[in-house]
Short mmCIF file of C-alpha atoms in Angstrom, two decimals:
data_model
loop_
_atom_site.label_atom_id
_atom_site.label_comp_id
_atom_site.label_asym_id
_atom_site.label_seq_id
_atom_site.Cartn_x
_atom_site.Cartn_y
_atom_site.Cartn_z
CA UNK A 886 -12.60 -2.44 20.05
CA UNK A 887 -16.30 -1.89 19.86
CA UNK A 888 -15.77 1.47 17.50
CA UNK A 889 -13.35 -0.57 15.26
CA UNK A 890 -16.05 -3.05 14.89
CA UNK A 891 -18.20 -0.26 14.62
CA UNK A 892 -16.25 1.13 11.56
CA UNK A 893 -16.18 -2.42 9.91
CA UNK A 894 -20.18 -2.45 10.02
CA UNK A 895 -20.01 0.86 8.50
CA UNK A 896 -17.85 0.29 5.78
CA UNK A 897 -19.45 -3.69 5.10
CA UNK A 898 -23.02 -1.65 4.76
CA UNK A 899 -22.00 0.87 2.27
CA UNK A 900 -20.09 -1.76 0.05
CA UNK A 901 -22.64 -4.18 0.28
CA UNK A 902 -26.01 -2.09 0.33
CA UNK A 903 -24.38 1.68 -0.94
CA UNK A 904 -24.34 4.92 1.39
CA UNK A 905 -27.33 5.38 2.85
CA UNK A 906 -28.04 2.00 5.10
CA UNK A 907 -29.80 1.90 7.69
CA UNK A 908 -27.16 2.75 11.41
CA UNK A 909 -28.83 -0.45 13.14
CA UNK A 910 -27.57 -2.42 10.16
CA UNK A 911 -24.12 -1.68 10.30
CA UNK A 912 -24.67 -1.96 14.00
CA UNK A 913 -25.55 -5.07 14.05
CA UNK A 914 -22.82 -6.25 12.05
CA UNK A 915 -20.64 -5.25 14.26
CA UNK A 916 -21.80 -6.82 16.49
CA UNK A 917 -21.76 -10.09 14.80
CA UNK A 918 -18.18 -9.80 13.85
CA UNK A 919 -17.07 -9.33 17.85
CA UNK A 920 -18.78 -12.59 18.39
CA UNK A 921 -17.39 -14.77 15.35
CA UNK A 922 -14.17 -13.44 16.35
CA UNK A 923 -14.58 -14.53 20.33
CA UNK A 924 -15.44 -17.81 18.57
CA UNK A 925 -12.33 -18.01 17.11
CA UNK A 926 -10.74 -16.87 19.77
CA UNK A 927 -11.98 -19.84 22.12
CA UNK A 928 -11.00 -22.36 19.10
CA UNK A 929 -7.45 -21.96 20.34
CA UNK A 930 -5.08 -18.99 20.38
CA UNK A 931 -2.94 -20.36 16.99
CA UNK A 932 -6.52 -19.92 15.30
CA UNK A 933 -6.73 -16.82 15.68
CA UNK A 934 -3.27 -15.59 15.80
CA UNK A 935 -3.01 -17.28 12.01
CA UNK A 936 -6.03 -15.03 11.13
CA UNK A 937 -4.31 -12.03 12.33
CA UNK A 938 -0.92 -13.01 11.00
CA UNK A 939 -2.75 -12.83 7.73
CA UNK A 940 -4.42 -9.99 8.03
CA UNK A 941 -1.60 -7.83 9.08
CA UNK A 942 0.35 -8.69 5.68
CA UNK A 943 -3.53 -7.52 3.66
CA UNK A 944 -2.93 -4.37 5.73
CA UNK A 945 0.68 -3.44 4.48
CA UNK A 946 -1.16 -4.33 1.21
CA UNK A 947 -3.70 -1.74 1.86
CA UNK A 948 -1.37 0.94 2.38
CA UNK A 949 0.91 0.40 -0.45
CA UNK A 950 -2.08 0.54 -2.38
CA UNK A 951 -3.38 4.09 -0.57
CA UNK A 952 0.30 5.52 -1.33
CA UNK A 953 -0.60 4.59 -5.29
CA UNK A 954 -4.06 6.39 -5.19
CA UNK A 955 -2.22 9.16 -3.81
CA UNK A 956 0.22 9.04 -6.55
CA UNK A 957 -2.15 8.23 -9.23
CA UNK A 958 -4.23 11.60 -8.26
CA UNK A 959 -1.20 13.73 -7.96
CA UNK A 960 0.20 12.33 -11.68
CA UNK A 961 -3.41 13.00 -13.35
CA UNK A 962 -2.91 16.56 -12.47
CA UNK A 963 -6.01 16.65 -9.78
CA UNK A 964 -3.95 16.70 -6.76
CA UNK A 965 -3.94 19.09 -4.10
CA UNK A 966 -0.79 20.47 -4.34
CA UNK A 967 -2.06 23.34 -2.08
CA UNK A 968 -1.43 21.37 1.16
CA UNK A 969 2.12 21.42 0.58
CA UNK A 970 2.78 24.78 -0.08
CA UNK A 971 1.60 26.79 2.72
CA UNK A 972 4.19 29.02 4.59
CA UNK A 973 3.64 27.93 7.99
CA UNK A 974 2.52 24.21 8.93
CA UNK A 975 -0.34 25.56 11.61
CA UNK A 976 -1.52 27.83 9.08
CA UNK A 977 -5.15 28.73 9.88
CA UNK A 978 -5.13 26.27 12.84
CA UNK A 979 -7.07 26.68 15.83
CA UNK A 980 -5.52 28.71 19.12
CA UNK A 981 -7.05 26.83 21.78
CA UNK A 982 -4.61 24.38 23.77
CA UNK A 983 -7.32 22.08 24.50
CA UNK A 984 -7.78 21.16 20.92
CA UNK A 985 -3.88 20.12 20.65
CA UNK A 986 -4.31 17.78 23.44
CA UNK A 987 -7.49 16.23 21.73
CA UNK A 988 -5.59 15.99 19.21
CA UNK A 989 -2.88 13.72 20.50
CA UNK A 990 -5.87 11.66 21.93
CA UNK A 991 -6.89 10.84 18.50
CA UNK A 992 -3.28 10.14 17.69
CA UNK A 993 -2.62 7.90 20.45
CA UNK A 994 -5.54 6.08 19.95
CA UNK A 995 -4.17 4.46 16.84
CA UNK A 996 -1.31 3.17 18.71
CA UNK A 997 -3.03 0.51 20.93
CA UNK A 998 -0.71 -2.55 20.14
CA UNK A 999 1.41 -0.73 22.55
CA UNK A 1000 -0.32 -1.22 25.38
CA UNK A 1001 -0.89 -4.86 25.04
CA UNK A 1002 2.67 -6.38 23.83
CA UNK A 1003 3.19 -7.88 26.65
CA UNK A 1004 -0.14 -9.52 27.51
CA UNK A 1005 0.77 -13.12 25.87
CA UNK A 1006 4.32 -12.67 27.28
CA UNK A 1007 3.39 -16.37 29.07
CA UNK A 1008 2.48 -18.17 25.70
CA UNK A 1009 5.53 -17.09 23.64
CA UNK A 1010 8.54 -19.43 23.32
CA UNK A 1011 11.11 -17.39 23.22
CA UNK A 1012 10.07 -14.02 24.73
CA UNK A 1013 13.20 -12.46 25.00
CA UNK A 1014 13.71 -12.50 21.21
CA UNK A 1015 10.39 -11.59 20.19
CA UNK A 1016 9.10 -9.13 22.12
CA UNK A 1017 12.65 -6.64 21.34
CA UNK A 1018 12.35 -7.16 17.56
CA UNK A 1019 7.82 -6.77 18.21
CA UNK A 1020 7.93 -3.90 19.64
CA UNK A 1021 11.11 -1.90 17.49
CA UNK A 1022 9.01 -3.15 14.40
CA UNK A 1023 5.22 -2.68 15.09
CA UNK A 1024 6.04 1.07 16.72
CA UNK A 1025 8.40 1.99 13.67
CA UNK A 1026 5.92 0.16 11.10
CA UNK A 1027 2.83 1.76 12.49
CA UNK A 1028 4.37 5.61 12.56
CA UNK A 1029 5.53 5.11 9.24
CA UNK A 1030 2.47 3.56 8.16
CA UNK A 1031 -0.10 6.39 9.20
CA UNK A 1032 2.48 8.92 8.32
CA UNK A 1033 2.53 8.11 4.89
CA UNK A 1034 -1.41 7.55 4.83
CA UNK A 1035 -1.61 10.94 6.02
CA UNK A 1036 0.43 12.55 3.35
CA UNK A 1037 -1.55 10.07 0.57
CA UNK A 1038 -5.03 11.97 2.04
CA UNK A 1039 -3.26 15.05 1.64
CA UNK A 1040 -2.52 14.58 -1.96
CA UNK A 1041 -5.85 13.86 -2.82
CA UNK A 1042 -8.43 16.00 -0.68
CA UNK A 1043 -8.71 19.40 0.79
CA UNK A 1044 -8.49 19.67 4.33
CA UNK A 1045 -12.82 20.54 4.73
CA UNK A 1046 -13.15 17.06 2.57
CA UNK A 1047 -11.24 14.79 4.69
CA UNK A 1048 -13.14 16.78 7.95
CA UNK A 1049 -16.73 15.83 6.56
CA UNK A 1050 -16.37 12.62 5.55
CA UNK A 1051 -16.39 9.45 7.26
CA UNK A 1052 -15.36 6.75 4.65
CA UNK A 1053 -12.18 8.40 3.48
CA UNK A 1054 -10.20 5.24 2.06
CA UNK A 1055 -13.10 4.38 0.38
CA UNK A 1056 -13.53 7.79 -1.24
CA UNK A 1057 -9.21 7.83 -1.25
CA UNK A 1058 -10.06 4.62 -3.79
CA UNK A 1059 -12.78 6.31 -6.04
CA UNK A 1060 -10.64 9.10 -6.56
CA UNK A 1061 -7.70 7.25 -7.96
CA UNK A 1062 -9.18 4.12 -9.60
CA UNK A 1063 -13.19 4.60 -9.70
CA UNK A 1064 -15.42 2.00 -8.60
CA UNK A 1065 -12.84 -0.63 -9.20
CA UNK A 1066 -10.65 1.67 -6.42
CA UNK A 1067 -13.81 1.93 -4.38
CA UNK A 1068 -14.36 -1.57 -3.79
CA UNK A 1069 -10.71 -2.61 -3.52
CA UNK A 1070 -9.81 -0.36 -0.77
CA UNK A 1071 -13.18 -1.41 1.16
CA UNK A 1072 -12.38 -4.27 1.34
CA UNK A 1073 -8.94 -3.47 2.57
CA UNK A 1074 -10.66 -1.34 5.51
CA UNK A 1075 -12.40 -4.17 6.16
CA UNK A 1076 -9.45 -6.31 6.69
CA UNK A 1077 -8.01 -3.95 8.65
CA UNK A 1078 -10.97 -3.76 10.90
CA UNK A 1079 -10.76 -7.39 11.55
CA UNK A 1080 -7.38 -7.65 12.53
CA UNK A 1081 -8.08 -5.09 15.08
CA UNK A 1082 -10.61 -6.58 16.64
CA UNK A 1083 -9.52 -9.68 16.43
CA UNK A 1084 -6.18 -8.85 18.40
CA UNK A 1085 -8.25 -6.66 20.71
CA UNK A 1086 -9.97 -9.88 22.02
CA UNK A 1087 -6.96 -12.19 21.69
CA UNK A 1088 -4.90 -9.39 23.94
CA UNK A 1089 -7.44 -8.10 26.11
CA UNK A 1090 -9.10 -12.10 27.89
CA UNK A 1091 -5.02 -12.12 28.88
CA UNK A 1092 -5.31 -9.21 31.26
CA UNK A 1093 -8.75 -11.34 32.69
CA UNK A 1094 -6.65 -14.74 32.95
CA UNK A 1095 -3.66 -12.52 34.66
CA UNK A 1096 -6.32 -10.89 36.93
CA UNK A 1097 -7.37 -14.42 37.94
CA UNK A 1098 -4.30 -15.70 38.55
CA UNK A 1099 -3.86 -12.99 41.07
CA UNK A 1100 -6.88 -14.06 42.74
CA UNK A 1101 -9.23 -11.98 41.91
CA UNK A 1102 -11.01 -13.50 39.63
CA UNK A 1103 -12.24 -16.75 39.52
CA UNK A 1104 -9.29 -19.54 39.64
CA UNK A 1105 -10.99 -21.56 36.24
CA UNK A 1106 -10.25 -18.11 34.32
CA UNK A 1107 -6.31 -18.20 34.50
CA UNK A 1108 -6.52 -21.38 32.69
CA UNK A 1109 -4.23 -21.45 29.78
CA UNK A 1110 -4.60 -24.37 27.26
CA UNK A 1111 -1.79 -26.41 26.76
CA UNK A 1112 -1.18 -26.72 23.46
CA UNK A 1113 -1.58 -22.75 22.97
CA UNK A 1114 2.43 -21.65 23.12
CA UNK A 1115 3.55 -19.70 20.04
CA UNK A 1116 6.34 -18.58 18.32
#
């Protein structure tokens, strides 16, 4: 959660104050962003799931528009067609096991709705309905998702580019559309950041309450409130 918010700091700085803000900054707006959330997030559970509902829908919105840079930078002829062609996928990859298995890591990583499904299990009304059609769609959507991220990068940057930087959507925008693309897919990124986090929290005080409720925790943390049953 915290390096999600961390990116969202990162990515607020440079739109709003250009590349070369202060680290603190963007820090601190991180920061910030994990406590408005929480905020939210004690409001009631429908607040915040009605945030998140929203920004999951910007997010599919944010990659159809990353597929179109990608297509807009392979159509002007400035693609890198290079990444396609090579004989052998590992071409010029590195040897070492280790690195494969780091490299899952980072893949897995991106998959953490997974792992917390089933934390509001209690507060759904019809679990056995949800969850099923949940999980087959957020698994499928997300592969597909990143997949075809991955192969919009590809189209646009050499694999050294997409190494050294750290704001790639926002450079994946430039390319395509200029500053107009710039902008547009920051804010995206920032979107996306949000909804992260903001599930993150939702998810993650469940496994607290549940702790409680076994005892041991507190008893006034398994608390639910009433009115907080969704969909």
């Amino acid at each position: 959660m915290s390096v999600v918010a961390a990116v969202f700091g990162e990515y607020f700085a440079n739109l709003a104050w250009g590349h070369d803000t202060n680290v603190w900054l963007a820090k601190g707006i991180a920061a910030l962003l994990i406590v408005i959330l929480g905020i939210f997030n004690i409001i009631g559970v429908k607040v915040i799931t009605k945030l998140l509902s929203v920004a999951t829908v910007l997010k599919l919105g944010v990659v159809g528009f990353l597929i179109s840079c990608g297509l807009t930078v392979l159509f002007k002829g400035q693609g890198v067609i290079s990444n396609f062609q090579t004989q052998f996928s590992f071409e010029g990859s590195s040897t070492n096991p280790a690195d494969y298995g780091l490299s899952f890591y980072y893949c897995l990583i991106h998959f953490p709705g997974m792992d917390s499904l089933n934390y509001m299990t209690e507060e759904l009304k019809t679990p056995n309905k949800t969850m099923p059609i949940a999980g087959l769609v957020g698994v499928l959507g997300v592969s597909l998702s990143y997949f075809l991220c991955n192969v919009a990068y590809l189209m646009m940057f050499t694999l050294h580019q997409i190494v050294d930087t750290n704001t790639i959507a926002m450079d994946s925008g430039f390319a395509a559309f200029g500053r107009v693309g710039e902008i547009i897919m920051s804010v995206g990124l920032l979107v996306s950041c949000l909804g992260c986090v903001g599930g993150a929290i939702c998810c993650i005080s469940r496994s607290l309450q549940c702790t409680a409720d076994s005892g041991v925790f507190p008893a006034f943390m398994e608390e639910l409130i009433n009115d907080s049953k969704l969909q």
